[in-house]
Amino acid sequence: MTASKTGELPSGEQSLLRRAVAAAAIGNCTEWYDFGVYAYVATYVGAAFFPGDNTTAQTLSAFGAFALSFLLRPLGSLFFGPLGDRIGRQRVLAITILLMSGSTFVIGLLPEFGTIGYFAPILFLLCRMLQGFSTGGEYGGAATYIAEYAPTKRRGFYGSWLEFGTLVGFGLGALVPTALILSLSDPAMHSWGWRIPFLIAGPLGGVGLYLRKKLEDTPAFKHLEQSHNIAKSPLKSMLVDHWRTLLVLMGIVVIINVGNYTLLTYMPTYLKQTLNISDTAALIPLIIVIVLLLVLITFVGRLSDTVGRKPVFLSACICFIVLPIPAFMLIAQGSWITTLLGLTLLGLCHVQLIGPLAATLPAMFPTKVRYAAFSIGYNVATSAIGGTTPLINDAMVELTGNNFFPAYYLMGAAALGIIPVLLMKETAGRPLDEGEAATDAATAKTA
C-alpha cells in the first residue's frame, strides 16, 4: 500500500483496502453474532441441553459452557497464529470463518436433552469448543490483516471498522432473538424458536468465506515472502524477544474484555433474570446503545489517529472507574428510559476502548510474529477474563445478593488496566515495521 503524505491512497488501492476491511470485518461480525445470540437465548439453551427444573442452575450451566469454550481459544491461537505467520493471513482467515460459522450452525440442529439424554450437552459442548478453538485464530488475524493494509496515518480509522463489524454482529445477534422473543410464545421459543438465530450463522459465514477467498494476502506478508524473512518459529521468537510487550498487551485486553462481556454478553441476562425487568425494557435499550456505538466508533478510531491511542485508552479507563456506579443506579430503577441512560454511560466508556483497539495491538509487534503474538496474547487474556466474566458476574450476584457487583468488577479491571496503558508505546502515526517505513519513505520521496 502506497499512501500520500495526507494518508490517502490511489483509487485502485482504496477499493482493494475497502474489500480487505469488509472481508476481515465480516469474520468478526460472525464471531460476535454468535456471542449476541448466546447472550439473548442463554436461558433457552440452558433449558434445552441441561437437565433439571432450576432456571438459575440451567443458565449458569449455559454460561459455564460459554466459559469452557474460551479455554480452547488459547489453543486455537497457538495453532492458527504461528500458522498465519508462516503460510499467510488470508488462508488462515478462510479456515477460521468456516469453522466458526459451521459450529454455530450445527448447534441449531442438535437434539435436546429430552431426546438423546446426556449426549445432548456433550455434543453441545463439542460445538462450543470447536467454535472457541477457531475463534482463537480469528480476531488476531483479522486485526493484523486490516493493520497491514491500512495507511499509517489512518490505521485507527480503518481498524475501527473491524469493531464496527463486532457491533453489527452483536446487534444482529441481539435483534434476531429479540424479534423472536417478542413475537413468539414462550413455549414456542423453548421448543424451536431458539434454534433460528443459530441457523442464520450458516449463510452469514458463507458470505464471509466467499469474500475472503477473493482476496490476496497483505502487502506486509508478501514483502516477508519475497525477502525470505518469514520466521521459522514465530512462537519461539515471540517468547524470547517480545515477552514484555506480550504482557502489556494482555493487561490491556483484560479491561477490554471485562467491558465487552459485561455490556454485550452478560447484560441481557442481568436485566431480565437479576432485576426482573420486562423483555421490552431489557432488550430494546441495549439494541439502541449498540446503534449509538455504531455511529460513534469510526469517529473514535479517527480521533486516535489524531491525538494518539494512549490518551483515548486512558480516558476509557478513567470513565470505567467513575461511571459504572451511576450507570447501575440508573439501570436498577427498572424503566426502559433509565435502563437506556445507564447502558449509554457504559457504552460511552466502552467505545473508547474498542475504537482504537484493532489499530493499536497489532502494531505492537513486527510483521514476522504479529499474527502469532497478537492472537496468543489476546486469546490467553480473553480466555482467562473475557469468557469467565458472565459466569463470575452471575455467580457473585447470586452469592452475595449485591446487584452492583458487575459495576465493581468493571471498576477494578479499569484501575488495573491503567498500568499497561501507561507502559505501552504510542503507535499512532508510526509505520508497523522497517519494511513499511521504507515504503513510506520511498512514497514521500516521489510524491
PDB file of C-alpha atoms in Angstrom, residues 108-257:
ATOM      1  CA  GLY A 108     -29.212 -25.064  15.824  1.00  0.00           C
ATOM      2  CA  LEU A 109     -29.609 -28.668  14.599  1.00  0.00           C
ATOM      3  CA  LEU A 110     -28.705 -30.567  17.791  1.00  0.00           C
ATOM      4  CA  PRO A 111     -31.322 -32.731  19.553  1.00  0.00           C
ATOM      5  CA  GLU A 112     -32.242 -31.620  23.069  1.00  0.00           C
ATOM      6  CA  PHE A 113     -31.659 -33.397  26.394  1.00  0.00           C
ATOM      7  CA  GLY A 114     -35.199 -34.761  26.394  1.00  0.00           C
ATOM      8  CA  THR A 115     -34.462 -36.561  23.108  1.00  0.00           C
ATOM      9  CA  ILE A 116     -30.970 -38.037  23.469  1.00  0.00           C
ATOM     10  CA  GLY A 117     -30.183 -37.519  27.159  1.00  0.00           C
ATOM     11  CA  TYR A 118     -26.625 -36.672  28.186  1.00  0.00           C
ATOM     12  CA  PHE A 119     -25.402 -36.889  24.588  1.00  0.00           C
ATOM     13  CA  ALA A 120     -27.132 -33.517  24.071  1.00  0.00           C
ATOM     14  CA  PRO A 121     -24.911 -31.471  26.429  1.00  0.00           C
ATOM     15  CA  ILE A 122     -21.843 -33.412  25.237  1.00  0.00           C
ATOM     16  CA  LEU A 123     -22.494 -32.569  21.570  1.00  0.00           C
ATOM     17  CA  PHE A 124     -23.345 -29.008  22.522  1.00  0.00           C
ATOM     18  CA  LEU A 125     -20.057 -28.633  24.414  1.00  0.00           C
ATOM     19  CA  LEU A 126     -18.106 -30.084  21.481  1.00  0.00           C
ATOM     20  CA  CYS A 127     -19.638 -27.478  19.159  1.00  0.00           C
ATOM     21  CA  ARG A 128     -18.845 -24.701  21.613  1.00  0.00           C
ATOM     22  CA  MET A 129     -15.268 -25.961  21.948  1.00  0.00           C
ATOM     23  CA  LEU A 130     -14.781 -26.044  18.163  1.00  0.00           C
ATOM     24  CA  GLN A 131     -16.194 -22.533  17.998  1.00  0.00           C
ATOM     25  CA  GLY A 132     -13.754 -21.404  20.689  1.00  0.00           C
ATOM     26  CA  PHE A 133     -10.789 -23.132  19.003  1.00  0.00           C
ATOM     27  CA  SER A 134     -11.446 -21.483  15.630  1.00  0.00           C
ATOM     28  CA  THR A 135     -12.152 -18.106  17.222  1.00  0.00           C
ATOM     29  CA  GLY A 136      -8.640 -18.277  18.693  1.00  0.00           C
ATOM     30  CA  GLY A 137      -7.265 -17.586  15.214  1.00  0.00           C
ATOM     31  CA  GLU A 138      -9.933 -15.167  14.025  1.00  0.00           C
ATOM     32  CA  TYR A 139      -9.640 -11.786  15.727  1.00  0.00           C
ATOM     33  CA  GLY A 140      -5.838 -11.640  15.778  1.00  0.00           C
ATOM     34  CA  GLY A 141      -5.727 -12.486  12.087  1.00  0.00           C
ATOM     35  CA  ALA A 142      -8.480 -10.056  11.119  1.00  0.00           C
ATOM     36  CA  ALA A 143      -6.910  -7.163  13.043  1.00  0.00           C
ATOM     37  CA  THR A 144      -3.475  -7.995  11.616  1.00  0.00           C
ATOM     38  CA  TYR A 145      -4.953  -8.113   8.114  1.00  0.00           C
ATOM     39  CA  ILE A 146      -6.501  -4.650   8.378  1.00  0.00           C
ATOM     40  CA  ALA A 147      -3.475  -3.132  10.138  1.00  0.00           C
ATOM     41  CA  GLU A 148      -1.164  -4.364   7.383  1.00  0.00           C
ATOM     42  CA  TYR A 149      -3.412  -2.995   4.639  1.00  0.00           C
ATOM     43  CA  ALA A 150      -4.264   0.399   6.163  1.00  0.00           C
ATOM     44  CA  PRO A 151      -2.116   3.516   5.536  1.00  0.00           C
ATOM     45  CA  THR A 152      -0.111   4.564   8.586  1.00  0.00           C
ATOM     46  CA  LYS A 153      -1.883   7.850   9.249  1.00  0.00           C
ATOM     47  CA  ARG A 154      -5.374   6.328   9.024  1.00  0.00           C
ATOM     48  CA  ARG A 155      -4.857   2.973  10.715  1.00  0.00           C
ATOM     49  CA  GLY A 156      -7.107   3.953  13.617  1.00  0.00           C
ATOM     50  CA  PHE A 157      -9.970   4.849  11.310  1.00  0.00           C
ATOM     51  CA  TYR A 158      -9.762   1.704   9.182  1.00  0.00           C
ATOM     52  CA  GLY A 159      -9.100  -0.510  12.199  1.00  0.00           C
ATOM     53  CA  SER A 160     -12.259   0.777  13.870  1.00  0.00           C
ATOM     54  CA  TRP A 161     -14.292  -0.846  11.083  1.00  0.00           C
ATOM     55  CA  LEU A 162     -13.293  -4.230  12.468  1.00  0.00           C
ATOM     56  CA  GLU A 163     -15.040  -3.344  15.724  1.00  0.00           C
ATOM     57  CA  PHE A 164     -17.877  -1.893  13.660  1.00  0.00           C
ATOM     58  CA  GLY A 165     -18.246  -5.488  12.433  1.00  0.00           C
ATOM     59  CA  THR A 166     -18.238  -6.634  16.063  1.00  0.00           C
ATOM     60  CA  LEU A 167     -21.123  -4.345  16.911  1.00  0.00           C
ATOM     61  CA  VAL A 168     -23.054  -5.201  13.751  1.00  0.00           C
ATOM     62  CA  GLY A 169     -22.644  -8.891  14.539  1.00  0.00           C
ATOM     63  CA  PHE A 170     -23.731  -8.476  18.145  1.00  0.00           C
ATOM     64  CA  GLY A 171     -26.554  -6.177  17.049  1.00  0.00           C
ATOM     65  CA  LEU A 172     -27.834  -8.824  14.642  1.00  0.00           C
ATOM     66  CA  GLY A 173     -27.329 -11.451  17.319  1.00  0.00           C
ATOM     67  CA  ALA A 174     -29.439  -9.341  19.664  1.00  0.00           C
ATOM     68  CA  LEU A 175     -32.063  -8.215  17.150  1.00  0.00           C
ATOM     69  CA  VAL A 176     -32.965 -11.648  15.769  1.00  0.00           C
ATOM     70  CA  PRO A 177     -33.629 -13.279  19.191  1.00  0.00           C
ATOM     71  CA  THR A 178     -35.381 -10.117  20.412  1.00  0.00           C
ATOM     72  CA  ALA A 179     -37.770 -10.218  17.445  1.00  0.00           C
ATOM     73  CA  LEU A 180     -38.429 -13.909  18.079  1.00  0.00           C
ATOM     74  CA  ILE A 181     -38.906 -13.478  21.852  1.00  0.00           C
ATOM     75  CA  LEU A 182     -41.371 -10.615  21.349  1.00  0.00           C
ATOM     76  CA  SER A 183     -43.309 -12.331  18.554  1.00  0.00           C
ATOM     77  CA  LEU A 184     -43.372 -15.982  19.651  1.00  0.00           C
ATOM     78  CA  SER A 185     -44.916 -17.545  22.727  1.00  0.00           C
ATOM     79  CA  ASP A 186     -42.590 -18.790  25.457  1.00  0.00           C
ATOM     80  CA  PRO A 187     -43.378 -22.471  24.691  1.00  0.00           C
ATOM     81  CA  ALA A 188     -42.578 -21.864  21.009  1.00  0.00           C
ATOM     82  CA  MET A 189     -39.247 -20.239  21.905  1.00  0.00           C
ATOM     83  CA  HIS A 190     -38.350 -23.176  24.143  1.00  0.00           C
ATOM     84  CA  SER A 191     -39.479 -25.694  21.526  1.00  0.00           C
ATOM     85  CA  TRP A 192     -37.918 -24.404  18.287  1.00  0.00           C
ATOM     86  CA  GLY A 193     -37.629 -20.603  18.216  1.00  0.00           C
ATOM     87  CA  TRP A 194     -34.194 -20.513  19.894  1.00  0.00           C
ATOM     88  CA  ARG A 195     -32.736 -22.564  17.001  1.00  0.00           C
ATOM     89  CA  ILE A 196     -33.389 -19.993  14.276  1.00  0.00           C
ATOM     90  CA  PRO A 197     -30.670 -17.481  15.285  1.00  0.00           C
ATOM     91  CA  PHE A 198     -28.026 -20.251  15.345  1.00  0.00           C
ATOM     92  CA  LEU A 199     -29.044 -21.484  11.886  1.00  0.00           C
ATOM     93  CA  ILE A 200     -28.603 -17.986  10.404  1.00  0.00           C
ATOM     94  CA  ALA A 201     -24.860 -18.241  11.171  1.00  0.00           C
ATOM     95  CA  GLY A 202     -24.516 -20.690   8.261  1.00  0.00           C
ATOM     96  CA  PRO A 203     -25.261 -18.283   5.388  1.00  0.00           C
ATOM     97  CA  LEU A 204     -23.542 -15.429   7.236  1.00  0.00           C
ATOM     98  CA  GLY A 205     -20.322 -17.444   7.356  1.00  0.00           C
ATOM     99  CA  GLY A 206     -20.771 -18.447   3.711  1.00  0.00           C
ATOM    100  CA  VAL A 207     -20.722 -14.802   2.645  1.00  0.00           C
ATOM    101  CA  GLY A 208     -17.588 -14.203   4.721  1.00  0.00           C
ATOM    102  CA  LEU A 209     -15.819 -17.215   3.227  1.00  0.00           C
ATOM    103  CA  TYR A 210     -16.633 -16.018  -0.300  1.00  0.00           C
ATOM    104  CA  LEU A 211     -15.207 -12.555   0.404  1.00  0.00           C
ATOM    105  CA  ARG A 212     -12.031 -13.900   1.982  1.00  0.00           C
ATOM    106  CA  LYS A 213     -11.336 -16.387  -0.800  1.00  0.00           C
ATOM    107  CA  LYS A 214     -11.360 -13.485  -3.291  1.00  0.00           C
ATOM    108  CA  LEU A 215      -8.580 -11.547  -1.535  1.00  0.00           C
ATOM    109  CA  GLU A 216      -4.805 -11.783  -1.780  1.00  0.00           C
ATOM    110  CA  ASP A 217      -2.525 -11.703   1.230  1.00  0.00           C
ATOM    111  CA  THR A 218      -1.353  -8.450   2.797  1.00  0.00           C
ATOM    112  CA  PRO A 219       1.494  -6.380   1.288  1.00  0.00           C
ATOM    113  CA  ALA A 220       3.477  -6.773   4.527  1.00  0.00           C
ATOM    114  CA  PHE A 221       3.342 -10.576   4.403  1.00  0.00           C
ATOM    115  CA  LYS A 222       4.183 -10.602   0.676  1.00  0.00           C
ATOM    116  CA  HIS A 223       7.236  -8.476   1.481  1.00  0.00           C
ATOM    117  CA  LEU A 224       8.337 -11.104   4.023  1.00  0.00           C
ATOM    118  CA  GLU A 225       7.893 -13.868   1.454  1.00  0.00           C
ATOM    119  CA  GLN A 226       9.823 -12.001  -1.226  1.00  0.00           C
ATOM    120  CA  SER A 227      12.669 -11.176   1.160  1.00  0.00           C
ATOM    121  CA  HIS A 228      12.726 -14.778   2.507  1.00  0.00           C
ATOM    122  CA  ASN A 229      12.348 -13.357   6.007  1.00  0.00           C
ATOM    123  CA  ILE A 230       9.469 -15.494   7.296  1.00  0.00           C
ATOM    124  CA  ALA A 231      10.123 -16.675  10.845  1.00  0.00           C
ATOM    125  CA  LYS A 232      10.737 -20.429  11.058  1.00  0.00           C
ATOM    126  CA  SER A 233       9.458 -20.447  14.630  1.00  0.00           C
ATOM    127  CA  PRO A 234       7.230 -17.397  15.300  1.00  0.00           C
ATOM    128  CA  LEU A 235       6.302 -18.782  18.723  1.00  0.00           C
ATOM    129  CA  LYS A 236       9.936 -19.022  19.884  1.00  0.00           C
ATOM    130  CA  SER A 237      10.747 -15.560  18.541  1.00  0.00           C
ATOM    131  CA  MET A 238       7.696 -14.105  20.272  1.00  0.00           C
ATOM    132  CA  LEU A 239       8.571 -15.607  23.667  1.00  0.00           C
ATOM    133  CA  VAL A 240      12.275 -14.764  23.537  1.00  0.00           C
ATOM    134  CA  ASP A 241      12.199 -11.276  22.005  1.00  0.00           C
ATOM    135  CA  HIS A 242       8.750  -9.833  22.739  1.00  0.00           C
ATOM    136  CA  TRP A 243       7.547 -11.249  26.067  1.00  0.00           C
ATOM    137  CA  ARG A 244       7.407  -7.836  27.787  1.00  0.00           C
ATOM    138  CA  THR A 245       5.235  -6.391  25.020  1.00  0.00           C
ATOM    139  CA  LEU A 246       3.088  -9.516  25.205  1.00  0.00           C
ATOM    140  CA  LEU A 247       2.403  -8.908  28.911  1.00  0.00           C
ATOM    141  CA  VAL A 248       1.473  -5.270  28.237  1.00  0.00           C
ATOM    142  CA  LEU A 249      -0.952  -6.380  25.515  1.00  0.00           C
ATOM    143  CA  MET A 250      -2.562  -8.936  27.829  1.00  0.00           C
ATOM    144  CA  GLY A 251      -3.032  -6.304  30.526  1.00  0.00           C
ATOM    145  CA  ILE A 252      -4.831  -4.000  28.094  1.00  0.00           C
ATOM    146  CA  VAL A 253      -7.011  -6.865  26.861  1.00  0.00           C
ATOM    147  CA  VAL A 254      -8.242  -7.536  30.416  1.00  0.00           C
ATOM    148  CA  ILE A 255     -10.213  -4.275  30.721  1.00  0.00           C
ATOM    149  CA  ILE A 256     -11.386  -4.514  27.115  1.00  0.00           C
ATOM    150  CA  ASN A 257     -12.826  -7.974  27.730  1.00  0.00           C
TER     151      ASN A 257
END
